[in-house]
Amino acid sequence: AQSVTQLDSQVPVFEEAPVELRCNYSSSVSVYLFWYVQYPNQGLQLLLKYLSGSTLVKSINGFEAEFNKSQTSFHLRKPSVHISDTAEYFCAAHTQHLGGSQGNLIFGKGTKLSVKP
Amino acid sequence: EPEVTQTPSHQVTQMGQEVILRCVPISNHLYFYWYRQILGQKVEFLVSFYNNEISEKSEIFDDQFSVERPDGSNFTLKIRSTKLEDSAMYFCASSEQGAQTQYFGPGTRLLVL
């Protein structure tokens, strides 16, 4: 069965430090990968996605993630974080089942990023 | 930028009561979804909907749940007889195509007492 694993439930980091949030997925079929961010008391916002093409994808606010098929990973990185990056980050995978059905997103448990001054 | 909207933002109900959660997907999207997130847990898929019928549903989506697209803009989730364990944040999402990016609404926080 499809699954998404986020090993780190919480990641504390100081402002301007680099950060990596880990995500691994298991799938025997083609997969699309996403990172969503949830700021306190808000909904899920799409941060970035990998559908096809270049394995390195970037967001407008400095995050990037690299699809690594051999390691079945899609880790999220940012070279220098800001206080405003404090949020919960969810990795998700979409598999379109055989027969071309709609499929759905499978989410990881989320990683709470806490950026301290 | 178009976005998914959901109403109400918060709903408190008594156990056994029926609730209807409403969503307005992005206007040119054809695929709709409901997910839920119990406090402190992961986001879980409930149901997907396309062409006025359910495409897929999870084990969570039992007979107490139903979805409907009553008109050209709204997409609703009905919980017939709420239970304490239905307390969660419910997210609606929509996508232009079935296997493409899903855009989420802000959620409805449901509290069953």
Coordinates of N, CA and C in Angstrom, one line a residue:
Chain A
A1 N 0.8 -1.2 0.0 CA 0.0 0.0 0.0 C 0.9 1.2 0.0
Q2 N 0.4 2.3 -0.6 CA 1.1 3.5 -0.7 C 1.2 4.1 0.7
S3 N 2.4 4.7 1.0 CA 2.5 5.4 2.3 C 3.5 6.5 2.2
V4 N 3.4 7.5 3.0 CA 4.4 8.6 3.1 C 4.9 8.7 4.5
T5 N 6.2 8.8 4.6 CA 6.8 8.8 6.0 C 7.5 10.1 6.2
Q6 N 7.2 10.8 7.2 CA 8.0 12.0 7.6 C 8.5 11.6 9.0
L7 N 9.8 11.4 9.0 CA 10.4 10.8 10.2 C 10.5 11.8 11.4
D8 N 10.6 13.1 11.1 CA 10.7 14.1 12.1 C 9.4 14.8 12.4
S9 N 8.9 14.6 13.6 CA 7.7 15.3 14.0 C 7.9 16.7 14.3
Q10 N 9.0 17.1 14.8 CA 9.3 18.4 15.1 C 10.8 18.8 14.8
V11 N 11.0 19.9 14.2 CA 12.3 20.4 13.9 C 12.5 21.8 14.4
P12 N 13.2 22.0 15.5 CA 13.5 23.4 15.9 C 14.8 23.8 15.2
V13 N 14.8 25.1 14.8 CA 16.0 25.6 14.2 C 16.1 27.1 14.4
F14 N 17.3 27.6 14.4 CA 17.5 29.1 14.6 C 17.3 29.8 13.3
E15 N 16.9 31.0 13.4 CA 16.7 31.9 12.2 C 18.0 31.9 11.4
E16 N 17.9 31.9 10.1 CA 19.0 32.0 9.1 C 19.8 30.7 9.0
A17 N 19.4 29.7 9.8 CA 20.1 28.4 9.6 C 19.4 27.6 8.5
P18 N 20.1 26.7 7.9 CA 19.5 25.8 6.9 C 18.6 24.7 7.6
V19 N 17.7 24.2 6.8 CA 16.8 23.2 7.3 C 16.5 22.1 6.2
E20 N 16.3 20.9 6.7 CA 15.9 19.8 5.8 C 14.8 19.1 6.5
L21 N 13.7 19.0 5.8 CA 12.5 18.2 6.3 C 12.4 16.9 5.5
R22 N 12.5 15.8 6.1 CA 12.6 14.6 5.3 C 11.3 14.0 5.0
C23 N 11.2 13.4 3.8 CA 10.0 12.7 3.4 C 10.4 11.5 2.5
N24 N 9.9 10.4 2.8 CA 10.0 9.2 2.0 C 8.7 8.6 1.7
Y25 N 8.6 8.0 0.5 CA 7.3 7.5 0.1 C 7.6 6.0 -0.4
S26 N 6.5 5.3 -0.4 CA 6.6 3.9 -0.9 C 5.5 3.8 -2.0
S27 N 5.9 3.4 -3.1 CA 4.9 3.3 -4.2 C 5.5 2.4 -5.3
S28 N 4.6 1.5 -5.8 CA 5.1 0.7 -6.9 C 4.6 1.2 -8.2
V29 N 3.9 2.4 -8.2 CA 3.4 2.9 -9.4 C 3.9 4.4 -9.5
S30 N 3.7 5.0 -10.7 CA 4.1 6.4 -10.8 C 3.5 7.3 -9.8
V31 N 4.2 8.2 -9.3 CA 3.7 9.0 -8.2 C 4.0 10.5 -8.4
Y32 N 3.1 11.3 -8.0 CA 3.3 12.7 -7.9 C 3.5 13.1 -6.5
L33 N 4.4 14.1 -6.2 CA 4.8 14.4 -4.9 C 4.5 15.9 -4.6
F34 N 4.1 16.2 -3.4 CA 3.8 17.5 -3.0 C 4.3 17.8 -1.6
W35 N 4.5 19.1 -1.4 CA 4.7 19.6 0.0 C 3.6 20.7 0.2
Y36 N 2.9 20.5 1.3 CA 1.9 21.5 1.7 C 2.4 22.1 3.0
V37 N 2.0 23.4 3.2 CA 2.3 24.0 4.5 C 1.1 24.5 5.2
Q38 N 1.0 24.3 6.5 CA -0.1 24.7 7.3 C 0.4 25.7 8.3
Y39 N 0.1 27.0 8.2 CA 0.4 28.0 9.2 C -0.6 27.9 10.3
P40 N -0.3 28.3 11.5 CA -1.2 28.2 12.7 C -2.6 28.7 12.4
N41 N -3.6 27.8 12.7 CA -5.0 28.1 12.5 C -5.4 28.4 11.0
Q42 N -4.6 27.9 10.1 CA -5.0 28.1 8.7 C -5.1 26.7 8.0
G43 N -5.5 26.8 6.8 CA -5.6 25.6 6.0 C -4.3 25.1 5.3
L44 N -4.4 24.2 4.4 CA -3.3 23.7 3.7 C -3.0 24.5 2.5
Q45 N -1.7 24.9 2.4 CA -1.4 25.7 1.2 C -0.3 24.9 0.4
L46 N -0.5 24.8 -0.9 CA 0.5 24.1 -1.7 C 1.8 24.9 -1.7
L47 N 2.9 24.2 -1.4 CA 4.2 24.8 -1.3 C 5.0 24.6 -2.6
L48 N 5.1 23.3 -3.0 CA 5.7 22.9 -4.3 C 5.3 21.5 -4.6
K49 N 5.6 21.2 -5.9 CA 5.1 19.9 -6.4 C 6.1 19.3 -7.4
Y50 N 6.1 18.0 -7.5 CA 6.9 17.3 -8.5 C 5.9 16.4 -9.3
L51 N 5.7 16.7 -10.6 CA 4.8 15.9 -11.4 C 5.6 15.1 -12.4
S52 N 6.6 15.8 -13.0 CA 7.5 15.2 -14.0 C 8.6 16.2 -14.3
G53 N 9.5 15.8 -15.2 CA 10.6 16.7 -15.6 C 11.7 16.8 -14.6
S54 N 12.2 18.0 -14.4 CA 13.3 18.3 -13.5 C 13.0 17.8 -12.1
T55 N 14.0 17.1 -11.6 CA 13.8 16.5 -10.2 C 13.9 17.5 -9.1
L56 N 14.4 18.6 -9.4 CA 14.6 19.7 -8.4 C 13.5 20.7 -8.7
V57 N 12.6 20.9 -7.7 CA 11.5 21.9 -7.8 C 11.7 22.9 -6.7
K58 N 11.2 24.1 -7.0 CA 11.4 25.2 -6.1 C 10.1 26.0 -5.9
S59 N 10.0 26.6 -4.7 CA 8.9 27.5 -4.4 C 9.3 28.9 -4.5
I60 N 8.4 29.8 -4.4 CA 8.7 31.2 -4.6 C 9.3 31.8 -3.3
N61 N 9.2 31.1 -2.2 CA 9.8 31.6 -0.9 C 11.0 30.9 -0.5
G62 N 11.8 30.3 -1.4 CA 13.1 29.8 -1.1 C 13.2 28.4 -0.8
F63 N 12.1 27.7 -0.7 CA 12.1 26.2 -0.4 C 12.4 25.5 -1.7
E64 N 13.0 24.3 -1.6 CA 13.2 23.5 -2.7 C 13.1 22.0 -2.3
A65 N 12.8 21.1 -3.2 CA 12.7 19.7 -2.9 C 13.2 18.9 -4.1
E66 N 13.9 17.8 -3.8 CA 14.4 17.0 -4.9 C 13.8 15.6 -4.9
F67 N 13.3 15.3 -6.0 CA 12.7 13.9 -6.2 C 13.8 13.0 -6.4
N68 N 14.0 12.0 -5.6 CA 15.0 11.0 -5.7 C 14.4 9.6 -5.8
K69 N 14.3 9.1 -7.0 CA 13.5 7.9 -7.3 C 14.2 6.7 -6.6
S70 N 15.5 6.6 -6.7 CA 16.3 5.5 -6.2 C 16.2 5.4 -4.6
Q71 N 16.1 6.6 -4.0 CA 15.9 6.6 -2.5 C 14.5 6.8 -2.1
T72 N 13.6 6.9 -3.1 CA 12.2 7.1 -2.8 C 12.0 8.3 -1.8
S73 N 12.6 9.4 -2.1 CA 12.6 10.5 -1.1 C 12.2 11.8 -1.9
F74 N 11.7 12.7 -1.1 CA 11.3 14.0 -1.6 C 11.5 15.0 -0.5
H75 N 12.8 15.2 -0.1 CA 13.1 16.0 1.1 C 13.0 17.5 0.8
L76 N 12.5 18.2 1.7 CA 12.3 19.7 1.6 C 13.5 20.4 2.2
R77 N 14.0 21.4 1.5 CA 15.2 22.1 2.1 C 15.0 23.6 1.9
K78 N 15.7 24.3 2.8 CA 15.8 25.8 2.7 C 17.1 26.2 3.2
P79 N 17.9 27.0 2.5 CA 19.3 27.3 3.0 C 19.3 28.3 4.2
S80 N 18.2 29.1 4.3 CA 18.2 30.0 5.4 C 16.8 30.3 5.8
V81 N 16.4 29.9 6.9 CA 14.9 30.0 7.3 C 14.7 31.3 8.0
H82 N 13.4 31.7 8.0 CA 12.9 33.0 8.7 C 11.9 32.6 9.7
I83 N 11.7 33.5 10.7 CA 10.7 33.2 11.7 C 9.4 32.9 11.1
S84 N 9.1 33.6 10.0 CA 7.8 33.4 9.3 C 7.6 32.0 8.7
D85 N 8.6 31.2 8.6 CA 8.5 29.9 8.1 C 8.0 28.9 9.1
T86 N 7.8 29.3 10.4 CA 7.3 28.5 11.4 C 5.9 28.0 11.0
A87 N 5.7 26.7 10.9 CA 4.5 26.1 10.4 C 4.6 24.6 10.4
E88 N 3.6 23.9 10.1 CA 3.6 22.5 9.9 C 3.7 22.2 8.4
Y89 N 4.6 21.3 8.1 CA 4.8 20.9 6.7 C 4.4 19.5 6.4
F90 N 3.6 19.3 5.4 CA 3.1 18.0 5.1 C 3.6 17.6 3.7
C91 N 4.2 16.4 3.7 CA 4.5 15.8 2.4 C 3.3 14.9 2.0
A92 N 3.1 14.9 0.7 CA 1.9 14.1 0.2 C 2.3 13.5 -1.1
A93 N 1.7 12.3 -1.4 CA 1.9 11.6 -2.6 C 0.6 11.3 -3.3
H94 N 0.6 11.4 -4.5 CA -0.7 11.1 -5.3 C -0.4 9.9 -6.2
T95 N -1.2 8.9 -6.1 CA -1.0 7.8 -7.1 C -2.3 7.7 -7.8
Q96 N -2.2 7.6 -9.1 CA -3.4 7.3 -9.9 C -3.5 5.8 -10.1
H97 N -4.5 5.3 -9.6 CA -4.6 3.8 -9.6 C -4.7 3.3 -11.0
L98 N -4.5 2.0 -11.1 CA -4.7 1.4 -12.4 C -6.1 1.6 -12.9
G99 N -6.2 1.8 -14.2 CA -7.5 2.1 -14.7 C -7.8 3.5 -14.9
G100 N -6.9 4.4 -14.5 CA -7.0 5.8 -14.7 C -8.0 6.4 -13.7
S101 N -8.3 5.8 -12.6 CA -9.2 6.5 -11.7 C -8.6 7.7 -11.1
Q102 N -9.4 8.4 -10.3 CA -9.0 9.8 -9.9 C -7.8 9.7 -8.9
G103 N -7.7 8.7 -8.1 CA -6.7 8.7 -7.1 C -6.9 9.7 -6.0
N104 N -6.0 9.7 -5.0 CA -6.1 10.7 -4.0 C -4.8 10.9 -3.3
L105 N -4.7 11.9 -2.5 CA -3.5 12.2 -1.8 C -3.3 11.4 -0.5
I106 N -2.1 10.9 -0.4 CA -1.7 10.2 0.9 C -0.7 11.2 1.6
F107 N -1.1 11.5 2.8 CA -0.2 12.5 3.5 C 0.7 11.8 4.5
G108 N 1.8 12.4 4.8 CA 2.6 12.1 5.9 C 2.1 12.7 7.2
K109 N 2.7 12.4 8.3 CA 2.1 12.9 9.6 C 2.4 14.3 9.9
G110 N 3.3 14.9 9.0 CA 3.6 16.3 9.2 C 4.9 16.5 10.1
T111 N 5.5 17.6 9.8 CA 6.7 18.0 10.5 C 6.5 19.5 11.0
K112 N 6.6 19.7 12.3 CA 6.4 21.1 12.8 C 7.8 21.8 12.8
L113 N 7.9 22.8 12.0 CA 9.1 23.5 11.9 C 9.0 24.7 12.8
S114 N 9.9 24.9 13.8 CA 9.8 26.0 14.7 C 11.1 26.8 14.5
V115 N 11.0 28.0 14.1 CA 12.2 28.8 13.8 C 12.3 29.8 15.0
K116 N 13.4 29.8 15.6 CA 13.6 30.7 16.8 C 14.6 31.8 16.5
P117 N 14.4 32.9 17.1 CA 15.3 34.1 16.8 C 16.7 33.8 17.4
Chain B
E1 N -6.3 35.5 -7.3 CA -6.1 34.1 -7.6 C -7.3 33.3 -7.1
P2 N -7.9 32.5 -7.9 CA -9.0 31.7 -7.4 C -8.7 30.8 -6.3
E3 N -9.6 30.6 -5.4 CA -9.3 29.7 -4.3 C -10.6 28.9 -3.9
V4 N -10.4 27.9 -3.2 CA -11.4 27.0 -2.6 C -11.9 27.7 -1.3
T5 N -13.2 27.8 -1.2 CA -13.8 28.4 0.0 C -14.6 27.4 0.8
Q6 N -14.7 27.5 2.1 CA -15.5 26.6 2.9 C -16.3 27.4 3.9
T7 N -17.5 26.9 4.2 CA -18.3 27.4 5.3 C -19.0 26.3 6.0
P8 N -19.2 26.5 7.3 CA -18.7 27.5 8.1 C -17.2 27.3 8.5
S9 N -16.6 28.2 9.1 CA -15.2 28.0 9.5 C -15.1 27.1 10.8
H10 N -16.1 27.3 11.6 CA -16.2 26.5 12.8 C -17.7 26.0 13.0
Q11 N -17.9 24.8 13.5 CA -19.2 24.3 13.7 C -19.2 23.5 15.0
V12 N -20.1 23.8 15.9 CA -20.2 23.0 17.1 C -21.6 22.3 17.1
T13 N -21.6 21.0 17.4 CA -22.9 20.3 17.3 C -23.0 19.3 18.4
Q14 N -24.2 18.8 18.6 CA -24.4 17.8 19.6 C -24.3 16.4 18.9
M15 N -23.8 15.5 19.7 CA -23.7 14.1 19.2 C -25.1 13.6 18.7
G16 N -25.1 13.0 17.5 CA -26.4 12.5 17.0 C -27.0 13.5 16.0
Q17 N -26.6 14.7 16.0 CA -27.1 15.7 15.1 C -26.5 15.6 13.7
E18 N -27.2 16.1 12.7 CA -26.7 16.1 11.3 C -26.0 17.4 11.1
V19 N -24.9 17.4 10.3 CA -24.2 18.6 9.9 C -23.9 18.6 8.4
I20 N -23.9 19.7 7.8 CA -23.6 19.8 6.4 C -22.4 20.8 6.3
L21 N -21.4 20.4 5.7 CA -20.2 21.3 5.5 C -20.2 21.6 4.0
R22 N -20.0 22.9 3.8 CA -20.1 23.4 2.4 C -18.8 23.9 1.9
C23 N -18.6 23.7 0.6 CA -17.4 24.0 -0.1 C -17.8 24.6 -1.5
V24 N -17.0 25.6 -1.9 CA -17.1 26.1 -3.2 C -15.8 25.9 -3.9
P25 N -15.7 24.9 -4.7 CA -14.4 24.6 -5.4 C -14.0 25.7 -6.4
I26 N -12.8 25.7 -6.9 CA -12.4 26.6 -7.9 C -13.2 26.4 -9.2
S27 N -13.6 27.4 -9.8 CA -14.7 27.4 -10.8 C -14.5 26.4 -12.0
N28 N -13.3 26.3 -12.5 CA -13.1 25.5 -13.6 C -12.6 24.1 -13.3
H29 N -12.6 23.8 -12.0 CA -12.1 22.5 -11.6 C -13.3 21.5 -11.7
L30 N -12.9 20.2 -12.0 CA -13.9 19.2 -12.2 C -13.9 18.1 -11.2
Y31 N -12.8 18.1 -10.4 CA -12.6 17.0 -9.4 C -12.6 17.5 -8.0
F32 N -13.3 16.9 -7.1 CA -13.5 17.4 -5.8 C -13.2 16.3 -4.8
Y33 N -12.8 16.8 -3.6 CA -12.3 15.9 -2.6 C -12.7 16.4 -1.2
W34 N -12.9 15.5 -0.3 CA -12.9 15.8 1.1 C -11.9 15.0 1.9
Y35 N -11.2 15.7 2.8 CA -10.2 15.1 3.7 C -10.6 15.6 5.1
R36 N -10.0 14.9 6.1 CA -10.2 15.4 7.4 C -8.9 15.2 8.2
Q37 N -8.8 16.0 9.2 CA -7.6 16.0 10.1 C -8.0 16.0 11.5
I38 N -8.0 14.9 12.2 CA -8.2 14.9 13.6 C -7.1 15.5 14.3
L39 N -7.3 16.3 15.4 CA -6.3 17.0 16.0 C -5.1 16.2 16.4
G40 N -4.0 16.7 15.9 CA -2.7 16.0 16.2 C -2.4 14.8 15.3
Q41 N -3.3 14.6 14.3 CA -3.0 13.4 13.4 C -2.9 13.9 12.0
K42 N -2.6 12.9 11.1 CA -2.4 13.3 9.7 C -3.7 13.6 9.0
V43 N -3.5 14.2 7.9 CA -4.7 14.5 7.0 C -5.0 13.2 6.3
E44 N -6.3 12.8 6.4 CA -6.8 11.6 5.8 C -7.8 11.8 4.7
F45 N -7.7 11.1 3.7 CA -8.6 11.1 2.5 C -10.0 10.5 2.9
L46 N -11.0 11.2 2.6 CA -12.4 10.7 2.8 C -13.0 10.2 1.5
V47 N -13.1 11.1 0.5 CA -13.9 10.8 -0.7 C -13.4 11.7 -1.8
S48 N -13.6 11.2 -3.1 CA -13.4 12.0 -4.2 C -14.6 11.9 -5.1
F49 N -14.8 12.9 -5.9 CA -16.1 13.1 -6.6 C -15.8 13.7 -8.0
Y50 N -16.4 13.1 -9.0 CA -16.3 13.6 -10.3 C -17.5 13.2 -11.1
N51 N -17.9 14.2 -11.9 CA -19.1 13.9 -12.9 C -20.3 13.5 -12.1
N52 N -20.5 14.1 -11.0 CA -21.7 13.9 -10.1 C -21.8 12.5 -9.5
E53 N -20.6 11.9 -9.3 CA -20.7 10.7 -8.6 C -19.3 10.5 -7.8
I54 N -19.4 9.6 -6.8 CA -18.2 9.3 -6.1 C -17.3 8.5 -6.9
S55 N -16.0 8.9 -6.9 CA -15.0 8.2 -7.7 C -14.3 7.1 -6.7
E56 N -14.0 7.6 -5.6 CA -13.3 6.7 -4.6 C -13.7 7.2 -3.2
K57 N -13.7 6.2 -2.3 CA -13.9 6.6 -0.9 C -13.1 5.7 0.0
S58 N -12.7 6.3 1.1 CA -11.9 5.5 2.1 C -12.8 4.7 3.0
E59 N -12.1 3.9 3.9 CA -12.9 3.2 4.9 C -13.6 4.1 5.9
I60 N -13.0 5.3 6.0 CA -13.7 6.2 7.0 C -15.0 6.6 6.5
F61 N -15.2 6.7 5.2 CA -16.4 7.2 4.6 C -17.5 6.2 4.6
D62 N -18.1 6.0 5.7 CA -19.1 5.0 5.8 C -20.5 5.6 5.6
D63 N -21.5 4.8 5.9 CA -22.9 5.2 5.6 C -23.4 6.5 6.2
Q64 N -22.7 7.0 7.2 CA -23.1 8.2 7.9 C -22.7 9.4 7.1
F65 N -21.8 9.2 6.1 CA -21.3 10.3 5.3 C -22.0 10.3 3.9
S66 N -22.2 11.5 3.4 CA -22.6 11.6 2.0 C -22.1 12.9 1.4
V67 N -22.0 12.9 0.1 CA -21.5 14.1 -0.6 C -22.5 14.4 -1.7
E68 N -22.5 15.7 -2.0 CA -23.5 16.1 -3.1 C -23.0 17.4 -3.7
R69 N -23.3 17.5 -5.0 CA -23.1 18.8 -5.7 C -24.4 19.3 -6.1
P70 N -25.1 20.0 -5.2 CA -26.5 20.4 -5.4 C -26.7 21.4 -6.5
D71 N -25.7 22.2 -6.8 CA -25.8 23.1 -7.9 C -24.4 23.2 -8.6
G72 N -24.3 24.2 -9.5 CA -23.1 24.3 -10.2 C -21.8 24.8 -9.5
S73 N -22.0 25.2 -8.2 CA -20.9 25.7 -7.5 C -20.6 25.1 -6.2
N74 N -21.6 24.6 -5.5 CA -21.3 24.0 -4.2 C -21.0 22.6 -4.2
F75 N -20.3 22.1 -3.2 CA -19.9 20.7 -3.0 C -20.1 20.5 -1.5
T76 N -20.9 19.6 -1.1 CA -21.2 19.5 0.3 C -20.9 18.1 0.9
L77 N -20.5 18.1 2.2 CA -20.3 16.9 2.9 C -21.3 16.8 4.0
K78 N -22.1 15.8 4.1 CA -23.1 15.7 5.1 C -22.7 14.5 6.0
I79 N -22.8 14.8 7.3 CA -22.6 13.7 8.3 C -23.9 13.6 9.0
R80 N -24.5 12.4 8.9 CA -25.9 12.2 9.2 C -26.1 12.2 10.7
S81 N -25.4 11.5 11.4 CA -25.6 11.3 12.9 C -24.2 11.4 13.5
T82 N -23.8 12.6 13.9 CA -22.4 12.8 14.3 C -22.1 12.1 15.6
K83 N -20.8 11.7 15.6 CA -20.3 11.0 16.8 C -19.1 11.9 17.3
L84 N -18.7 11.6 18.6 CA -17.7 12.4 19.2 C -16.4 12.3 18.3
E85 N -16.1 11.1 17.8 CA -14.9 10.9 17.0 C -14.9 11.6 15.6
D86 N -16.0 12.2 15.3 CA -16.1 13.0 14.0 C -15.5 14.4 14.2
S87 N -15.2 14.7 15.4 CA -14.5 16.0 15.7 C -13.2 16.1 15.0
A88 N -13.1 17.0 14.1 CA -11.9 17.1 13.3 C -11.9 18.4 12.4
M89 N -10.9 18.7 11.7 CA -10.9 19.7 10.7 C -11.2 19.0 9.4
Y90 N -12.1 19.5 8.7 CA -12.5 18.9 7.4 C -12.1 19.9 6.3
F91 N -11.3 19.3 5.4 CA -10.8 20.1 4.2 C -11.5 19.7 3.0
C92 N -11.9 20.6 2.2 CA -12.3 20.4 0.8 C -11.2 20.7 -0.1
A93 N -11.1 20.0 -1.2 CA -10.1 20.3 -2.2 C -10.6 20.1 -3.6
S94 N -10.0 20.8 -4.6 CA -10.5 20.5 -5.9 C -9.2 20.5 -6.9
S95 N -9.4 19.9 -8.0 CA -8.3 19.9 -9.0 C -8.9 20.0 -10.4
E96 N -8.1 20.5 -11.3 CA -8.6 20.7 -12.6 C -8.7 19.3 -13.3
Q97 N -7.7 18.5 -13.1 CA -7.8 17.1 -13.6 C -7.5 16.2 -12.5
G98 N -7.9 14.9 -12.7 CA -7.9 13.9 -11.6 C -6.5 13.7 -11.0
A99 N -5.5 13.7 -11.8 CA -4.2 13.4 -11.2 C -3.3 14.6 -11.1
Q100 N -3.9 15.8 -11.0 CA -3.1 17.0 -10.9 C -3.2 17.6 -9.5
T101 N -2.7 18.7 -9.4 CA -2.5 19.4 -8.1 C -3.9 19.7 -7.5
Q102 N -4.0 19.3 -6.2 CA -5.2 19.6 -5.5 C -5.0 20.9 -4.6
Y103 N -6.0 21.8 -4.7 CA -6.0 23.0 -4.0 C -7.0 22.9 -2.9
F104 N -6.6 23.2 -1.7 CA -7.4 23.0 -0.5 C -8.0 24.3 0.0
G105 N -9.2 24.2 0.6 CA -9.8 25.3 1.3 C -9.3 25.4 2.7
P106 N -9.7 26.5 3.4 CA -9.2 26.8 4.7 C -9.7 25.8 5.8
G107 N -10.7 25.0 5.5 CA -11.1 24.0 6.4 C -12.3 24.4 7.3
T108 N -13.1 23.4 7.7 CA -14.1 23.7 8.7 C -13.8 22.8 10.0
R109 N -13.7 23.5 11.1 CA -13.4 22.8 12.3 C -14.7 22.4 13.0
L110 N -14.9 21.1 13.0 CA -16.1 20.5 13.6 C -15.8 20.0 15.0
L111 N -16.7 20.4 15.9 CA -16.6 19.9 17.3 C -17.9 19.3 17.6
V112 N -17.8 18.0 18.0 CA -19.0 17.2 18.4 C -19.0 17.0 19.9
L113 N -20.0 17.5 20.5 CA -20.1 17.4 22.0 C -21.0 16.3 22.5

